[in-house]
Amino acid sequence: MRIELATRPGDPQRPNEDFVSVALPAGGHGGVLVLLDGVTPPPADTGCTHGVPWFTSRLGGALLELCAARRELTLAACLAEAIARTAAAHHESCDLSHVRTPQATVVAARWDEERVEHLVLSDSALLIEHQDGSVTPVLDGRIEALAALGPVTDGQRNAEGGFFTAAADPAVVARAVTGTTPRTDVRALAALTDGAARWVEMFGEGSWQDCVGVLRKEGPDALIDRVRAVEAADPDG
């Protein structure tokens, strides 16, 4: 099995707020993929003394362990438990009710000989390449739909009619996009933060199928390089 991972901070002056890992559990059958994109807060109070990198490391590590070790649990149940564990680790020192409490988008996938399970929450993406070469993007389109109507605000964050991220409330898992695909129909998986996905979604440099082609031929670092090149060509945004 070929596995490639790459991650870079959106701003080199800030710590990397993302988490990505793959686990191939003992026994030699199946695996787990977890990607979190930490939500960068504005320069203001978040109610938390730890920060986004601490949060994504804790949540991502817990989610990876649960998905790999507790295969009797659904991915949504694993995410709910991971959120609860992370909240318990800092609820005594931090205000977890703050709208900007550390939070992240989530992509998780888990596979065995029979099926591939997936979960997507907020604006990161999972690409499923099928055996015939076609690609199905698994997307949570809430933020995109809201942005089409006007500016997306804090009041819409983890609120009815708004968009949802993994923060401090395990109940948010009910809002995740979940599903399964027969294992025999899957050739490859690719998880992308919205930063990497903008090569398709924002810049229109290619289709999702083209994106998988870049990843297959050149690797994930090359996709990030392509995003950075487009950004650098338009320094004024």
Short mmCIF file of C-alpha atoms in Angstrom, two decimals:
data_model
loop_
_atom_site.label_atom_id
_atom_site.label_comp_id
_atom_site.label_asym_id
_atom_site.label_seq_id
_atom_site.Cartn_x
_atom_site.Cartn_y
_atom_site.Cartn_z
CA MET A 1 0.00 0.00 0.00
CA ARG A 2 1.32 3.42 -0.97
CA ILE A 3 0.82 6.12 1.68
CA GLU A 4 1.98 9.73 1.29
CA LEU A 5 1.38 12.63 3.68
CA ALA A 6 2.29 16.30 3.44
CA THR A 7 1.34 19.36 5.48
CA ARG A 8 2.51 22.96 5.69
CA PRO A 9 1.20 25.88 7.74
CA GLY A 10 -0.90 28.43 5.88
CA ASP A 11 1.40 31.15 7.20
CA PRO A 12 5.07 30.34 7.87
CA GLN A 13 4.97 32.79 10.80
CA ARG A 14 2.38 30.64 12.58
CA PRO A 15 2.58 27.06 13.90
CA ASN A 16 0.99 24.35 11.80
CA GLU A 17 -2.57 23.86 13.06
CA ASP A 18 -3.36 20.74 11.01
CA PHE A 19 -3.17 17.04 11.90
CA VAL A 20 -2.88 14.12 9.50
CA SER A 21 -2.04 10.48 10.16
CA VAL A 22 -2.65 6.97 8.89
CA ALA A 23 -2.76 3.83 11.04
CA LEU A 24 -2.45 0.25 9.82
CA PRO A 25 -3.57 -1.75 12.85
CA ALA A 26 -1.97 -4.98 13.98
CA GLY A 27 -3.32 -7.97 12.10
CA GLY A 28 -2.50 -6.62 8.68
CA HIS A 29 -6.06 -5.95 7.56
CA GLY A 30 -7.53 -2.54 6.87
CA GLY A 31 -6.48 0.90 8.01
CA VAL A 32 -7.53 4.34 9.19
CA LEU A 33 -6.99 7.86 7.85
CA VAL A 34 -7.58 10.99 9.95
CA LEU A 35 -7.13 14.61 8.86
CA LEU A 36 -7.99 17.70 10.91
CA ASP A 37 -7.73 21.31 9.77
CA GLY A 38 -7.49 23.57 12.80
CA VAL A 39 -9.69 26.67 12.57
CA THR A 40 -7.44 29.73 12.90
CA PRO A 41 -9.10 32.27 15.22
CA PRO A 42 -8.78 36.04 14.77
CA PRO A 43 -6.37 37.84 17.14
CA ALA A 44 -8.84 37.92 20.01
CA ASP A 45 -9.82 35.94 23.10
CA THR A 46 -10.86 32.33 22.51
CA GLY A 47 -11.51 31.37 26.12
CA CYS A 48 -8.74 28.74 25.91
CA THR A 49 -5.19 28.88 27.22
CA HIS A 50 -3.95 26.03 25.00
CA GLY A 51 -4.51 27.07 21.41
CA VAL A 52 -5.45 25.37 18.16
CA PRO A 53 -2.30 23.22 17.62
CA TRP A 54 -2.75 21.67 21.09
CA PHE A 55 -6.41 21.00 20.32
CA THR A 56 -5.88 19.39 16.92
CA SER A 57 -3.06 17.22 18.26
CA ARG A 58 -5.22 15.98 21.13
CA LEU A 59 -8.36 15.47 19.07
CA GLY A 60 -6.56 13.94 16.10
CA GLY A 61 -4.57 11.54 18.24
CA ALA A 62 -7.66 10.42 20.15
CA LEU A 63 -9.69 9.97 16.97
CA LEU A 64 -6.97 7.94 15.25
CA GLU A 65 -6.60 5.64 18.26
CA LEU A 66 -10.35 5.10 18.64
CA CYS A 67 -10.95 4.45 14.94
CA ALA A 68 -8.12 1.93 14.84
CA ALA A 69 -8.74 0.14 18.13
CA ARG A 70 -12.53 0.31 18.45
CA ARG A 71 -13.73 -1.05 15.14
CA GLU A 72 -17.10 -1.93 16.67
CA LEU A 73 -17.80 1.81 16.94
CA THR A 74 -18.94 3.89 13.98
CA LEU A 75 -16.69 6.74 12.85
CA ALA A 76 -19.25 9.17 14.26
CA ALA A 77 -19.15 7.43 17.65
CA CYS A 78 -15.35 7.54 17.58
CA LEU A 79 -15.41 11.27 16.84
CA ALA A 80 -17.92 11.92 19.63
CA GLU A 81 -15.71 10.09 22.13
CA ALA A 82 -12.59 11.89 20.88
CA ILE A 83 -14.31 15.28 21.28
CA ALA A 84 -15.46 14.35 24.79
CA ARG A 85 -11.95 13.22 25.78
CA THR A 86 -10.38 16.41 24.46
CA ALA A 87 -12.94 18.60 26.18
CA ALA A 88 -12.34 16.78 29.47
CA ALA A 89 -8.61 17.52 29.15
CA HIS A 90 -9.12 21.29 29.41
CA HIS A 91 -12.62 22.10 30.63
CA GLU A 92 -11.37 23.04 34.10
CA SER A 93 -8.97 25.69 32.78
CA CYS A 94 -10.82 26.95 29.69
CA ASP A 95 -14.22 28.35 28.67
CA LEU A 96 -15.40 25.70 26.23
CA SER A 97 -18.67 27.58 25.64
CA HIS A 98 -16.77 30.39 23.88
CA VAL A 99 -17.79 30.54 20.20
CA ARG A 100 -14.11 30.59 19.22
CA THR A 101 -13.01 27.76 21.51
CA PRO A 102 -10.40 25.71 19.56
CA GLN A 103 -12.03 23.67 16.83
CA ALA A 104 -11.26 21.83 13.62
CA THR A 105 -12.70 20.38 10.45
CA VAL A 106 -12.53 16.58 10.27
CA VAL A 107 -12.02 13.91 7.64
CA ALA A 108 -11.90 10.26 8.69
CA ALA A 109 -11.87 7.07 6.66
CA ARG A 110 -11.59 3.45 7.75
CA TRP A 111 -11.38 0.37 5.60
CA ASP A 112 -11.25 -3.41 5.80
CA GLU A 113 -11.61 -6.19 3.23
CA GLU A 114 -15.32 -5.45 2.69
CA ARG A 115 -16.00 -1.72 2.91
CA VAL A 116 -14.62 1.81 3.21
CA GLU A 117 -16.32 4.04 5.78
CA HIS A 118 -16.06 7.83 5.64
CA LEU A 119 -16.89 10.90 7.71
CA VAL A 120 -16.50 14.56 6.74
CA LEU A 121 -17.34 17.53 8.96
CA SER A 122 -16.98 21.10 7.66
CA ASP A 123 -14.97 22.22 4.64
CA SER A 124 -12.18 19.68 4.29
CA ALA A 125 -12.68 17.05 1.57
CA LEU A 126 -12.33 13.33 1.02
CA LEU A 127 -11.81 12.10 -2.54
CA ILE A 128 -12.73 8.51 -3.35
CA GLU A 129 -11.14 7.21 -6.54
CA HIS A 130 -13.03 4.25 -7.96
CA GLN A 131 -11.63 1.32 -9.88
CA ASP A 132 -12.81 2.83 -13.19
CA GLY A 133 -10.82 6.02 -12.50
CA SER A 134 -13.80 8.21 -11.65
CA VAL A 135 -13.63 10.29 -8.46
CA THR A 136 -16.36 11.00 -5.93
CA PRO A 137 -15.76 14.03 -3.69
CA VAL A 138 -17.29 13.72 -0.21
CA LEU A 139 -18.01 17.29 0.88
CA ASP A 140 -19.86 19.10 3.65
CA GLY A 141 -21.21 22.03 1.67
CA ARG A 142 -22.68 24.14 4.46
CA ILE A 143 -20.02 26.87 4.52
CA GLU A 144 -20.05 27.17 0.73
CA ALA A 145 -23.85 27.50 0.73
CA LEU A 146 -23.74 30.16 3.44
CA ALA A 147 -20.95 32.08 1.70
CA ALA A 148 -23.07 32.25 -1.45
CA LEU A 149 -25.64 34.22 0.54
CA GLY A 150 -23.23 36.65 2.21
CA PRO A 151 -20.44 36.84 4.80
CA VAL A 152 -20.17 33.81 7.10
CA THR A 153 -20.25 34.96 10.73
CA ASP A 154 -19.45 33.60 14.17
CA GLY A 155 -23.16 33.50 14.89
CA GLN A 156 -23.51 30.75 12.28
CA ARG A 157 -20.76 28.63 13.84
CA ASN A 158 -22.10 25.39 15.38
CA ALA A 159 -25.60 26.84 15.24
CA GLU A 160 -28.83 25.63 13.66
CA GLY A 161 -28.96 26.78 10.06
CA GLY A 162 -25.21 27.46 10.09
CA PHE A 163 -22.12 25.29 9.80
CA PHE A 164 -20.51 22.82 12.17
CA THR A 165 -16.99 21.99 13.35
CA ALA A 166 -15.52 19.64 15.93
CA ALA A 167 -15.12 21.78 19.06
CA ALA A 168 -16.31 20.85 22.56
CA ASP A 169 -19.77 19.34 22.00
CA PRO A 170 -19.85 15.65 20.97
CA ALA A 171 -23.40 16.08 19.64
CA VAL A 172 -21.95 17.80 16.57
CA VAL A 173 -21.20 14.38 15.06
CA ALA A 174 -24.87 14.12 14.06
CA ARG A 175 -24.10 16.85 11.48
CA ALA A 176 -21.23 14.98 9.80
CA VAL A 177 -21.48 13.59 6.28
CA THR A 178 -21.05 9.82 6.59
CA GLY A 179 -21.33 6.78 4.37
CA THR A 180 -19.74 3.57 3.11
CA THR A 181 -18.40 2.29 -0.20
CA PRO A 182 -17.68 -1.33 -1.13
CA ARG A 183 -13.94 -1.98 -0.77
CA THR A 184 -13.80 -3.58 -4.20
CA ASP A 185 -14.93 -0.27 -5.76
CA VAL A 186 -12.16 1.84 -4.21
CA ARG A 187 -8.72 2.30 -5.74
CA ALA A 188 -7.47 5.21 -3.61
CA LEU A 189 -8.44 7.83 -1.02
CA ALA A 190 -7.23 11.42 -0.72
CA ALA A 191 -8.00 13.73 2.21
CA LEU A 192 -7.53 17.47 1.64
CA THR A 193 -7.85 20.50 3.86
CA ASP A 194 -9.64 23.44 2.26
CA GLY A 195 -6.21 24.99 1.63
CA ALA A 196 -5.18 22.12 -0.64
CA ALA A 197 -8.67 21.74 -2.11
CA ARG A 198 -8.69 25.34 -3.34
CA TRP A 199 -6.63 24.13 -6.34
CA VAL A 200 -9.99 22.80 -7.55
CA GLU A 201 -12.63 24.71 -5.61
CA MET A 202 -11.27 28.27 -5.66
CA PHE A 203 -8.69 28.45 -8.44
CA GLY A 204 -10.31 26.07 -10.93
CA GLU A 205 -6.95 24.65 -11.99
CA GLY A 206 -8.48 21.23 -12.60
CA SER A 207 -11.22 18.78 -11.64
CA TRP A 208 -11.25 16.47 -8.65
CA GLN A 209 -10.14 13.71 -11.01
CA ASP A 210 -7.25 15.91 -12.17
CA CYS A 211 -6.37 16.54 -8.51
CA VAL A 212 -6.13 12.82 -7.81
CA GLY A 213 -3.98 12.50 -10.91
CA VAL A 214 -1.53 15.09 -9.56
CA LEU A 215 -1.41 13.28 -6.23
CA ARG A 216 -0.82 9.92 -7.90
CA LYS A 217 1.90 11.11 -10.30
CA GLU A 218 3.62 13.86 -8.29
CA GLY A 219 2.60 13.40 -4.66
CA PRO A 220 0.95 15.69 -2.10
CA ASP A 221 3.90 18.10 -1.81
CA ALA A 222 3.49 18.87 -5.50
CA LEU A 223 -0.19 19.73 -5.02
CA ILE A 224 0.72 22.14 -2.22
CA ASP A 225 3.41 23.64 -4.48
CA ARG A 226 0.80 24.19 -7.18
CA VAL A 227 -1.54 25.96 -4.74
CA ARG A 228 1.28 28.16 -3.50
CA ALA A 229 2.29 29.02 -7.08
CA VAL A 230 -1.22 30.22 -7.93
CA GLU A 231 -1.36 32.25 -4.71
CA ALA A 232 2.05 33.83 -5.39
CA ALA A 233 0.97 34.79 -8.91
CA ASP A 234 -1.80 36.95 -7.41
CA PRO A 235 -0.23 38.63 -4.35
CA ASP A 236 -3.11 41.10 -4.04
CA GLY A 237 -5.66 38.30 -3.71
#
